[in-house]
Coordinates of C-alpha atoms in Angstrom, one line a residue:
Chain A
X1 CA -16.4 -30.1 -16.2
X2 CA -18.3 -27.4 -14.3
X3 CA -16.2 -28.4 -11.2
X4 CA -13.1 -27.8 -13.2
X5 CA -14.6 -24.2 -14.3
X6 CA -15.5 -23.6 -10.7
X7 CA -12.0 -24.1 -9.7
X8 CA -10.5 -22.0 -12.6
X9 CA -12.7 -19.3 -11.7
X10 CA -11.9 -19.5 -7.9
X11 CA -8.4 -19.4 -8.6
X12 CA -8.5 -16.7 -11.0
X13 CA -10.7 -14.5 -8.8
X14 CA -8.1 -15.1 -6.0
X15 CA -5.1 -13.9 -8.2
X16 CA -6.8 -10.7 -9.2
X17 CA -8.4 -10.3 -5.8
X18 CA -5.0 -10.4 -3.9
X19 CA -3.7 -7.1 -5.1
X20 CA -5.3 -3.9 -3.8
X21 CA -4.3 -0.3 -3.5
X22 CA -2.1 -1.2 -0.6
X23 CA 0.0 -3.6 -2.6
X24 CA 0.0 -1.1 -5.8
X25 CA 1.5 1.6 -3.7
X26 CA 3.5 -0.3 -1.2
X27 CA 5.0 -2.6 -3.6
X28 CA 6.3 0.1 -6.1
X29 CA 7.3 2.4 -3.4
X30 CA 9.9 -0.4 -2.0
X31 CA 11.0 -1.6 -5.6
X32 CA 11.7 2.2 -6.3
X33 CA 13.8 2.7 -3.2
X34 CA 15.1 -0.8 -2.1
X35 CA 15.0 -2.6 -5.5
X36 CA 14.2 -6.4 -5.0
X37 CA 15.7 -6.7 -1.2
X38 CA 12.5 -6.8 0.5
X39 CA 10.9 -9.4 -2.0
X40 CA 11.0 -12.0 1.2
X41 CA 8.5 -9.7 3.1
X42 CA 6.1 -10.5 0.3
X43 CA 6.5 -14.1 0.5
X44 CA 6.7 -14.3 4.2
X45 CA 3.3 -12.4 4.1
X46 CA 1.9 -14.5 1.2
X47 CA 2.5 -17.9 3.5
X48 CA 0.8 -16.2 6.4
X49 CA -2.4 -15.2 4.5
X50 CA -2.7 -18.7 2.8
X51 CA -2.1 -20.4 6.3
X52 CA -4.9 -18.1 7.9
X53 CA -7.5 -17.6 4.8
X54 CA -7.6 -21.2 4.6
X55 CA -8.0 -21.8 8.0
X56 CA -10.8 -19.3 8.2
X57 CA -12.5 -20.5 5.2
X58 CA -12.6 -24.2 6.9
X59 CA -13.9 -22.8 10.3
X60 CA -16.7 -21.2 8.0
X61 CA -17.4 -24.3 5.9
X62 CA -17.3 -26.7 8.8
X63 CA -19.3 -24.7 11.5
X64 CA -21.4 -23.1 9.1
X65 CA -21.1 -19.7 11.3
X66 CA -19.4 -16.6 10.9
X67 CA -16.0 -15.7 12.1
X68 CA -17.2 -12.8 14.7
X69 CA -20.0 -14.7 15.7
X70 CA -17.8 -17.7 16.8
X71 CA -15.0 -15.5 18.4
X72 CA -17.6 -13.7 20.5
X73 CA -19.0 -16.9 21.9
X74 CA -15.7 -18.8 22.2
X75 CA -13.6 -16.1 23.6
X76 CA -15.9 -13.8 25.6
X77 CA -17.0 -10.1 25.1
X78 CA -13.9 -8.4 26.2
X79 CA -11.6 -10.2 23.8
X80 CA -14.1 -10.3 20.9
X81 CA -14.6 -6.4 21.5
X82 CA -10.9 -5.8 21.2
X83 CA -10.9 -7.8 18.2
X84 CA -13.9 -6.1 16.8
X85 CA -12.6 -2.8 17.5
X86 CA -9.0 -3.2 15.9
X87 CA -10.4 -4.9 12.7
X88 CA -13.2 -2.7 12.1
X89 CA -11.1 0.5 12.6
X90 CA -8.4 -1.0 10.4
X91 CA -11.0 -2.2 7.9
X92 CA -12.3 1.6 7.7
X93 CA -8.9 2.9 7.3
X94 CA -8.2 0.4 4.2
X95 CA -11.9 1.3 3.0
X96 CA -10.9 5.1 2.8
X97 CA -7.8 4.1 1.0
X98 CA -9.4 1.9 -1.5
X99 CA -12.0 4.5 -2.3
X100 CA -9.1 7.1 -2.9
X101 CA -7.5 4.4 -5.1
X102 CA -10.5 4.3 -7.4
X103 CA -10.4 8.2 -7.5
X104 CA -6.6 8.2 -8.3
X105 CA -7.1 5.6 -10.9
X106 CA -9.9 7.4 -12.4
X107 CA -7.9 10.5 -12.8
X108 CA -5.4 8.6 -15.0
X109 CA -8.2 7.7 -17.4
X110 CA -9.6 11.4 -17.4
X111 CA -7.5 14.1 -16.0
X112 CA -10.6 15.1 -13.6
X113 CA -9.3 15.8 -10.1
X114 CA -9.5 12.8 -7.6
X115 CA -11.6 14.9 -5.0
X116 CA -14.5 15.1 -7.7
X117 CA -14.3 11.3 -8.5
X118 CA -14.3 10.4 -4.7
X119 CA -18.1 10.9 -4.3
X120 CA -18.7 9.0 -7.6
X121 CA -16.7 6.3 -6.3
X122 CA -18.2 5.9 -3.3
X123 CA -21.7 6.2 -4.6
X124 CA -20.8 3.5 -7.3
X125 CA -19.6 1.3 -4.5
X126 CA -22.7 1.3 -2.6
X127 CA -25.0 0.8 -5.6
X128 CA -23.0 -2.3 -6.8
X129 CA -23.1 -3.8 -3.2
X130 CA -26.9 -2.9 -3.1
X131 CA -27.9 -4.1 -6.7
X132 CA -25.4 -6.8 -8.0
X133 CA -25.4 -10.4 -6.8
X134 CA -22.5 -11.6 -4.6
X135 CA -20.8 -14.0 -7.1
X136 CA -21.1 -11.5 -9.8
X137 CA -19.6 -8.9 -7.8
X138 CA -16.8 -11.5 -6.7
X139 CA -15.8 -13.0 -9.9
X140 CA -16.2 -10.1 -12.3
X141 CA -14.0 -7.7 -10.0
X142 CA -11.4 -10.7 -9.8
X143 CA -11.3 -11.4 -13.4
X144 CA -10.8 -7.8 -14.5
X145 CA -8.2 -7.5 -11.6
X146 CA -6.2 -10.0 -13.7
X147 CA -5.4 -6.9 -16.1
X148 CA -2.5 -6.3 -13.4
X149 CA -0.8 -9.4 -14.9
X150 CA 0.6 -6.6 -17.6
X151 CA 3.1 -5.9 -14.8
X152 CA 4.4 -9.4 -15.2
X153 CA 4.5 -9.1 -18.7
X154 CA 6.5 -5.8 -18.5
X155 CA 9.1 -7.4 -16.5
X156 CA 10.1 -9.6 -19.3
X157 CA 9.6 -7.2 -22.2
X158 CA 12.0 -4.6 -20.1
X159 CA 14.6 -7.4 -20.2
X160 CA 16.3 -6.8 -17.3
X161 CA 19.6 -8.1 -16.0
X162 CA 18.3 -11.1 -14.4
X163 CA 21.4 -11.9 -12.6
X164 CA 21.5 -8.5 -10.9
X165 CA 17.8 -8.7 -10.2
X166 CA 18.3 -12.1 -8.8
X167 CA 21.4 -11.0 -6.5
X168 CA 19.2 -7.9 -5.1
X169 CA 16.6 -10.6 -3.9
X170 CA 19.5 -12.2 -1.9
X171 CA 20.7 -8.8 -0.8
X172 CA 20.1 -8.3 3.1
X173 CA 20.6 -4.6 2.7
X174 CA 19.1 -1.5 1.0
X175 CA 20.8 -1.2 -2.5
X176 CA 21.2 2.5 -1.8
X177 CA 23.3 3.3 1.3
X178 CA 21.1 6.5 1.8
X179 CA 18.3 4.2 3.2
X180 CA 18.7 3.5 7.0
X181 CA 18.0 0.1 8.5
X182 CA 14.9 1.4 10.3
X183 CA 13.4 2.3 7.1
X184 CA 14.0 -1.1 5.6
X185 CA 12.6 -2.7 8.3
X186 CA 9.6 -0.1 8.3
X187 CA 8.7 -1.2 4.8
X188 CA 9.2 -4.8 5.3
X189 CA 6.5 -4.6 7.9
X190 CA 4.4 -2.5 5.5
X191 CA 4.9 -5.2 2.9
X192 CA 3.9 -8.0 5.3
X193 CA 1.1 -5.8 6.6
X194 CA -0.6 -5.4 2.8
X195 CA -0.2 -9.1 2.0
X196 CA -1.9 -10.2 5.6
X197 CA -4.5 -7.1 5.5
X198 CA -7.3 -8.4 7.8
X199 CA -10.4 -7.8 5.5
X200 CA -8.9 -10.5 3.1
X201 CA -9.7 -13.0 5.8
X202 CA -13.0 -11.3 7.1
X203 CA -14.3 -11.3 3.4
X204 CA -13.2 -14.5 2.7
X205 CA -14.8 -16.4 5.6
X206 CA -18.1 -14.3 5.3
X207 CA -18.1 -14.9 1.4
X208 CA -18.1 -18.8 2.4
X209 CA -21.3 -18.3 4.3
X210 CA -22.8 -16.2 1.7
X211 CA -22.0 -19.1 -0.8
X212 CA -23.4 -21.7 1.5
X213 CA -20.2 -23.6 1.7
X214 CA -20.1 -27.1 3.1
X215 CA -17.3 -29.8 4.3
X216 CA -17.3 -30.6 0.6
X217 CA -16.2 -27.3 -0.5
X218 CA -13.2 -27.3 1.8
X219 CA -11.0 -28.7 -0.8
X220 CA -11.9 -26.4 -3.3
X221 CA -11.2 -23.3 -0.9
X222 CA -7.6 -24.8 -0.3
X223 CA -6.9 -24.8 -3.9
X224 CA -8.2 -21.4 -4.6
X225 CA -6.0 -20.0 -1.6
X226 CA -3.0 -22.1 -2.2
X227 CA -2.9 -21.6 -5.9
X228 CA -4.7 -18.3 -6.2
X229 CA -2.7 -16.3 -3.7
X230 CA 0.6 -17.3 -4.4
X231 CA -0.2 -16.3 -8.1
X232 CA -1.5 -13.0 -6.7
X233 CA 1.6 -12.5 -4.7
X234 CA 3.6 -13.0 -8.2
X235 CA 1.8 -9.9 -9.5
X236 CA 2.9 -7.9 -6.1
X237 CA 6.7 -9.0 -6.9
X238 CA 6.2 -8.0 -10.7
X239 CA 5.0 -4.6 -9.5
X240 CA 8.4 -4.5 -7.4
X241 CA 10.4 -5.4 -10.1
X242 CA 9.2 -3.1 -12.7
X243 CA 10.1 -0.5 -10.1
X244 CA 13.3 -1.9 -9.4
X245 CA 14.1 -2.0 -13.3
X246 CA 13.1 1.3 -14.3
X247 CA 12.3 3.7 -11.2
X248 CA 15.1 2.9 -9.1
X249 CA 18.2 3.7 -11.4
X250 CA 16.5 7.1 -12.0
X251 CA 16.1 7.6 -8.5
X252 CA 12.4 8.3 -8.6
X253 CA 10.7 7.7 -5.1
X254 CA 7.1 6.8 -5.7
X255 CA 4.6 9.2 -4.1
X256 CA 1.6 9.1 -6.7
X257 CA -0.3 6.2 -8.4
X258 CA 0.6 7.4 -11.9
X259 CA 4.4 6.4 -11.2
X260 CA 3.1 3.0 -10.7
X261 CA 2.0 2.8 -14.3
X262 CA 5.1 4.6 -15.9
X263 CA 7.3 1.4 -16.4
X264 CA 4.6 -0.3 -18.1
X265 CA 3.9 2.4 -20.7
X266 CA 7.8 2.4 -21.1
X267 CA 7.7 -1.5 -21.8
X268 CA 4.4 -1.7 -23.6
X269 CA 3.4 1.6 -24.7
X270 CA -0.3 3.4 -24.4
X271 CA -1.9 -0.2 -24.8
X272 CA -0.1 -1.5 -21.9
X273 CA -0.8 1.7 -19.9
X274 CA -4.5 1.5 -20.6
X275 CA -4.7 -2.2 -19.4
X276 CA -2.7 -1.2 -16.1
X277 CA -5.0 1.6 -15.7
X278 CA -8.1 -0.7 -16.0
X279 CA -6.4 -3.0 -13.8
X280 CA -5.9 -0.1 -11.3
X281 CA -9.6 0.4 -11.3
X282 CA -10.6 -3.1 -11.2
X283 CA -8.4 -3.9 -7.9
X284 CA -9.2 -0.7 -6.2
X285 CA -13.1 -1.2 -6.9
X286 CA -12.9 -4.9 -6.0
X287 CA -11.0 -4.0 -2.6
X288 CA -13.4 -1.4 -1.8
X289 CA -16.5 -3.8 -2.6
X290 CA -14.9 -6.2 -0.1
X291 CA -13.8 -3.9 2.6
X292 CA -17.1 -2.1 2.6
X293 CA -19.0 -5.3 2.7
X294 CA -16.4 -6.6 5.7
X295 CA -17.5 -3.7 7.6
X296 CA -20.9 -4.8 7.5
X297 CA -19.9 -8.5 8.2
X298 CA -17.9 -7.4 11.3
X299 CA -20.3 -5.4 13.0
X300 CA -23.4 -7.3 12.1
X301 CA -21.6 -10.8 13.2
X302 CA -20.5 -9.5 16.4
X303 CA -23.8 -8.1 17.5
X304 CA -25.9 -11.0 16.0
X305 CA -28.0 -8.8 13.6
X306 CA -29.4 -10.3 10.4
X307 CA -26.2 -10.0 7.5
X308 CA -25.4 -10.8 3.9
X309 CA -26.0 -10.1 0.3
X310 CA -28.6 -13.3 0.3
X311 CA -30.9 -11.5 3.2
X312 CA -33.4 -9.2 2.0
X313 CA -32.1 -5.7 2.9
X314 CA -35.4 -4.9 4.6
X315 CA -34.5 -7.8 6.9
X316 CA -30.8 -6.8 7.3
X317 CA -31.1 -3.1 7.5
X318 CA -28.3 -2.4 10.1
X319 CA -25.8 -4.4 8.0
X320 CA -26.8 -2.2 5.1
X321 CA -26.7 1.0 7.1
X322 CA -23.1 -0.1 8.7
X323 CA -21.9 -0.2 5.2
X324 CA -23.5 3.3 4.2
X325 CA -22.0 5.0 7.3
X326 CA -18.7 3.4 6.8
X327 CA -18.4 4.6 3.1
X328 CA -19.5 7.9 4.5
X329 CA -16.8 8.2 7.0
X330 CA -14.1 7.0 4.5
X331 CA -15.5 9.7 2.0
X332 CA -15.6 12.2 4.8
X333 CA -11.8 11.5 5.6
X334 CA -11.0 11.8 2.0
X335 CA -12.7 15.0 1.3
X336 CA -10.5 16.7 4.1
X337 CA -8.0 16.8 1.2
X338 CA -5.8 14.0 2.7
X339 CA -3.6 12.4 0.2
X340 CA -5.1 9.0 -0.7
X341 CA -1.6 7.4 -1.3
X342 CA -0.5 8.6 2.6
X343 CA -3.8 7.1 3.8
X344 CA -2.7 3.8 2.1
X345 CA 0.9 3.7 3.5
X346 CA -0.6 4.2 7.0
X347 CA -3.4 1.4 6.7
X348 CA -0.6 -1.1 5.7
X349 CA 1.3 -0.6 8.8
X350 CA -1.6 -0.1 11.1
X351 CA -2.8 -3.5 9.6
X352 CA 0.5 -4.9 11.0
X353 CA -0.3 -3.5 14.5
X354 CA -3.7 -5.2 14.5
X355 CA -2.8 -8.5 13.0
X356 CA -2.4 -10.3 16.4
X357 CA -6.1 -9.6 17.4
X358 CA -7.3 -10.7 14.0
X359 CA -5.5 -14.1 13.5
X360 CA -5.1 -15.4 17.2
X361 CA -8.7 -16.0 17.5
X362 CA -8.9 -17.7 14.0
X363 CA -6.2 -19.9 15.3
X364 CA -7.9 -20.9 18.6
X365 CA -11.3 -21.5 17.1
X366 CA -9.8 -23.7 14.4
X367 CA -8.4 -25.9 17.1
X368 CA -11.6 -26.2 18.9
X369 CA -13.3 -29.4 18.2
X370 CA -16.7 -28.2 19.5
X371 CA -16.8 -26.0 16.3
X372 CA -14.6 -27.9 14.0
X373 CA -15.4 -31.6 14.7
X374 CA -12.9 -33.7 13.4
X375 CA -11.5 -31.0 11.0
X376 CA -9.2 -29.1 13.7
X377 CA -6.2 -28.0 12.6
X378 CA -3.3 -30.6 12.1
X379 CA 0.1 -30.7 13.6
X380 CA 1.8 -29.0 10.6
X381 CA -0.7 -26.1 10.4
X382 CA -0.5 -25.7 14.2
X383 CA 3.3 -25.4 13.9
X384 CA 3.4 -22.7 11.0
X385 CA 0.3 -21.1 12.8
X386 CA 2.3 -20.5 15.9
X387 CA 5.4 -19.4 14.1
X388 CA 3.2 -16.9 12.2
X389 CA 1.9 -15.7 15.5
X390 CA 5.2 -14.9 16.7
X391 CA 6.0 -13.1 13.4
X392 CA 2.8 -11.1 13.4
X393 CA 3.6 -10.1 17.2
X394 CA 6.9 -9.0 16.3
X395 CA 5.5 -6.9 13.4
X396 CA 2.7 -5.6 15.4
X397 CA 5.1 -4.2 18.3
X398 CA 7.6 -2.8 16.0
X399 CA 5.2 -1.2 13.8
X400 CA 4.5 2.0 15.7
X401 CA 8.0 2.8 16.8
X402 CA 9.5 2.2 13.5
X403 CA 6.7 4.6 11.8
X404 CA 7.7 7.3 14.3
X405 CA 11.6 6.8 14.1
X406 CA 11.3 6.9 10.2
X407 CA 8.6 9.3 9.9
X408 CA 6.6 7.0 8.3
X409 CA 9.4 6.0 5.9
X410 CA 10.2 9.3 4.5
Chain B
X1 CA 43.1 23.0 47.1
X2 CA 43.5 25.9 44.7
X3 CA 45.0 23.5 42.1
X4 CA 41.6 21.2 42.7
X5 CA 39.4 24.2 42.5
X6 CA 41.2 25.6 39.2
X7 CA 41.0 22.1 37.7
X8 CA 37.4 21.9 38.4
X9 CA 36.6 25.1 36.7
X10 CA 38.6 23.8 33.8
X11 CA 37.0 21.0 33.6
X12 CA 33.4 22.6 33.9
X13 CA 34.4 25.1 31.3
X14 CA 35.9 22.2 29.0
X15 CA 32.5 20.5 29.4
X16 CA 30.4 23.6 28.6
X17 CA 32.7 24.2 25.6
X18 CA 32.2 20.8 24.4
X19 CA 28.4 20.9 25.0
X20 CA 28.2 24.2 23.2
X21 CA 30.2 22.5 20.3
X22 CA 28.1 19.5 20.3
X23 CA 24.7 21.4 20.3
X24 CA 26.0 23.4 17.3
X25 CA 27.2 20.5 15.4
X26 CA 23.9 18.7 16.2
X27 CA 21.8 21.7 15.1
X28 CA 23.9 22.2 12.0
X29 CA 23.4 18.4 11.3
X30 CA 19.6 18.7 11.8
X31 CA 19.7 21.6 9.4
X32 CA 21.3 19.5 6.9
X33 CA 19.0 16.6 7.2
X34 CA 16.0 18.7 6.7
X35 CA 17.7 20.4 3.4
X36 CA 18.7 16.8 2.4
X37 CA 15.0 15.7 2.8
X38 CA 13.5 18.4 0.9
X39 CA 16.1 18.3 -1.7
X40 CA 15.5 14.6 -2.1
X41 CA 11.7 15.1 -2.9
X42 CA 12.5 18.1 -5.2
X43 CA 15.0 16.0 -7.0
X44 CA 13.0 12.9 -7.4
X45 CA 9.8 15.1 -8.5
X46 CA 11.8 16.9 -11.3
X47 CA 13.1 13.6 -12.2
X48 CA 9.7 12.2 -12.6
X49 CA 8.4 15.0 -14.5
X50 CA 11.5 14.5 -17.0
X51 CA 10.8 10.7 -17.4
X52 CA 7.1 11.6 -17.8
X53 CA 7.8 14.0 -20.5
X54 CA 10.3 11.7 -22.3
X55 CA 7.6 8.8 -22.2
X56 CA 5.0 11.6 -23.8
X57 CA 7.7 12.3 -26.5
X58 CA 7.8 8.6 -27.3
X59 CA 4.0 8.5 -27.5
X60 CA 3.8 5.9 -24.7
X61 CA 1.5 7.9 -22.6
X62 CA -2.0 9.0 -22.9
X63 CA -2.8 12.7 -22.1
X64 CA -4.7 12.3 -18.6
X65 CA -1.4 10.4 -17.3
X66 CA 1.1 13.0 -18.6
X67 CA -1.3 15.8 -17.0
X68 CA -1.3 14.0 -13.6
X69 CA 2.4 13.5 -13.8
X70 CA 3.2 16.8 -14.2
X71 CA 0.7 18.3 -11.7
X72 CA 1.8 15.8 -9.1
X73 CA 5.3 16.5 -9.8
X74 CA 4.4 20.4 -9.6
X75 CA 2.7 19.5 -6.4
X76 CA 5.9 17.8 -4.9
X77 CA 8.3 20.5 -6.2
X78 CA 5.9 23.4 -4.5
X79 CA 6.1 21.1 -1.1
X80 CA 10.0 21.0 -1.3
X81 CA 9.9 24.6 -2.1
X82 CA 7.8 25.6 0.8
X83 CA 9.7 23.5 3.1
X84 CA 13.1 25.1 2.2
X85 CA 11.7 28.7 2.3
X86 CA 10.2 27.8 5.8
X87 CA 13.6 26.8 7.1
X88 CA 15.9 29.0 9.5
X89 CA 19.3 28.4 8.7
X90 CA 22.7 29.6 9.5
X91 CA 26.3 29.5 8.2
X92 CA 27.3 27.1 5.3
X93 CA 23.7 25.6 5.5
X94 CA 22.2 29.0 4.4
X95 CA 24.2 29.4 1.4
X96 CA 23.4 25.5 0.6
X97 CA 19.7 26.5 0.9
X98 CA 19.9 29.5 -1.6
X99 CA 21.7 27.4 -4.4
X100 CA 19.0 24.4 -4.0
X101 CA 15.9 26.7 -4.1
X102 CA 17.5 28.2 -7.5
X103 CA 17.3 24.5 -8.8
X104 CA 13.9 23.9 -7.2
X105 CA 12.4 27.1 -8.9
X106 CA 14.2 26.2 -12.3
X107 CA 12.6 22.8 -12.3
X108 CA 9.1 24.4 -11.4
X109 CA 9.6 26.7 -14.3
X110 CA 10.1 24.0 -16.6
X111 CA 7.2 22.1 -15.5
X112 CA 5.1 25.2 -15.8
X113 CA 6.4 25.7 -19.3
X114 CA 5.8 21.7 -20.3
X115 CA 2.3 22.2 -18.9
X116 CA 1.8 25.3 -21.0
X117 CA 3.3 24.1 -24.3
X118 CA 1.3 20.4 -24.0
X119 CA -2.0 23.0 -23.7
X120 CA -1.2 24.2 -27.3
X121 CA -0.1 20.8 -28.4
X122 CA 3.5 22.0 -29.0
X123 CA 6.2 19.2 -28.5
X124 CA 9.5 20.9 -29.4
X125 CA 9.7 23.3 -26.7
X126 CA 8.7 20.2 -24.4
X127 CA 11.9 18.7 -25.2
X128 CA 13.9 21.8 -23.7
X129 CA 11.5 21.6 -20.6
X130 CA 12.9 17.9 -20.2
X131 CA 16.3 18.8 -20.5
X132 CA 15.8 21.6 -18.0
X133 CA 14.0 19.2 -15.5
X134 CA 16.9 16.7 -16.1
X135 CA 19.7 19.0 -15.5
X136 CA 18.0 20.3 -12.0
X137 CA 17.2 16.7 -10.9
X138 CA 20.8 15.7 -11.4
X139 CA 22.1 19.0 -9.8
X140 CA 19.7 18.5 -6.6
X141 CA 20.5 14.8 -6.4
X142 CA 24.2 15.6 -6.3
X143 CA 23.4 18.2 -3.8
X144 CA 21.4 15.6 -1.6
X145 CA 24.4 13.3 -1.6
X146 CA 26.7 16.0 -0.4
X147 CA 24.1 17.0 2.4
X148 CA 23.5 13.6 3.5
X149 CA 27.3 13.2 4.1
X150 CA 27.5 16.3 6.2
X151 CA 24.7 15.2 8.2

């Protein structure tokens, strides 16, 4: 019974933890401009994150060591430094977007300007990391994040023309002829990048070490990933769908977080709206915790500093200092007055650029018997791993030119 | 020989005239592109504000969401207005610009009116502001399509 409860909790946490500010914004922007035509990019990204998250969880459970520690040992300082640089900077950008997202969500609940919420949000993230146990932190935010299910409910309440919606999924061109093919592909990469955000993998594998996973936890980890993440992706698709049903016909292009919530208000009234706002706060806060911890994990694991929530702060001072400095940098960026939604849009595209440096080392280590023993990747996993490396490379190469050509999708 | 020279001169003159015409067309096309982008932003902001007010009328929104919606729409309309006023345009694009700015200003006025009415909890004038916003959004959307066709 305890095992079943543990499994259910893991799956539910994975569902709630899949969506973050990047998914909220990118999915709704895409739905409002392209209808359902880009849903395939979410599905491709979902398979990719399942593949690499279960791989990194297995590496952590079998070797008992953290990702960056092994990467540096196995691939040498240069490649590991490139990996660290790209991952850390993208993580910092994502952290900035998540803290901004908390502030935007709190504005919807209070009318108070986001600029005033930003320091409060950053402080709240720090205090929770400092005081709250890892499992509570992970499970509570994951469970509250399930409030986003309200978007899936809204899809049915809105009673769309299912045939029309289904036809859009199969369509290979923008619904509106005014959208250029370059913009279409730019947003395909953004959706892919938001599904495969690197921090999800660092947090997942480091969490495995924090929770002291062993070989016997591998199957539960696989279940969490293979059931939880696809259901989380369904939430992203629900976000696209409600925007396609409500915002696209009215030609409302999403530029603010409040617009994400409007279709739910139409479908379910104020109760639905309040649940959606609660979901926004939960998913952005949860992701802010994960990205802040990931910034500490990446640097500490690379440099071999003591790290982890289980270690007393006095013994892991550099780990905690890294997180505090990262939060302050993120806050500093936001206090310049930059629009958090634009930071989010940029963070998902730059995530795509950094993906090869994040995922190639994981694939190499998961194939190394020195670390994995008999638990190295099978042929099927390697086949898909290589296909995904190809997709990741194409996305990484195309991201910046498309960003420039489309003026960041404008 | 003189015929060759004359032919060369004609070819050069033709090429220059073609270049000037193409450059003129290209500049005009860029101007229409800029106008279309600002118009699209304004149309979307106006429509978004109108939709927010219609949900507010049905009591589907909570106060902070309506406030945020109107304030964000105002910001986007202001950005579009700033972008339009900052453009240096010539010919037909100039005429189009003045017409667009008129509709953006009308949308801004409607948002301001709605914000003021909501502060004193008066609903009926909000309905007229919503209608004004829908009208402005429709007009801007039509003009955006025209501008994109000319781009």
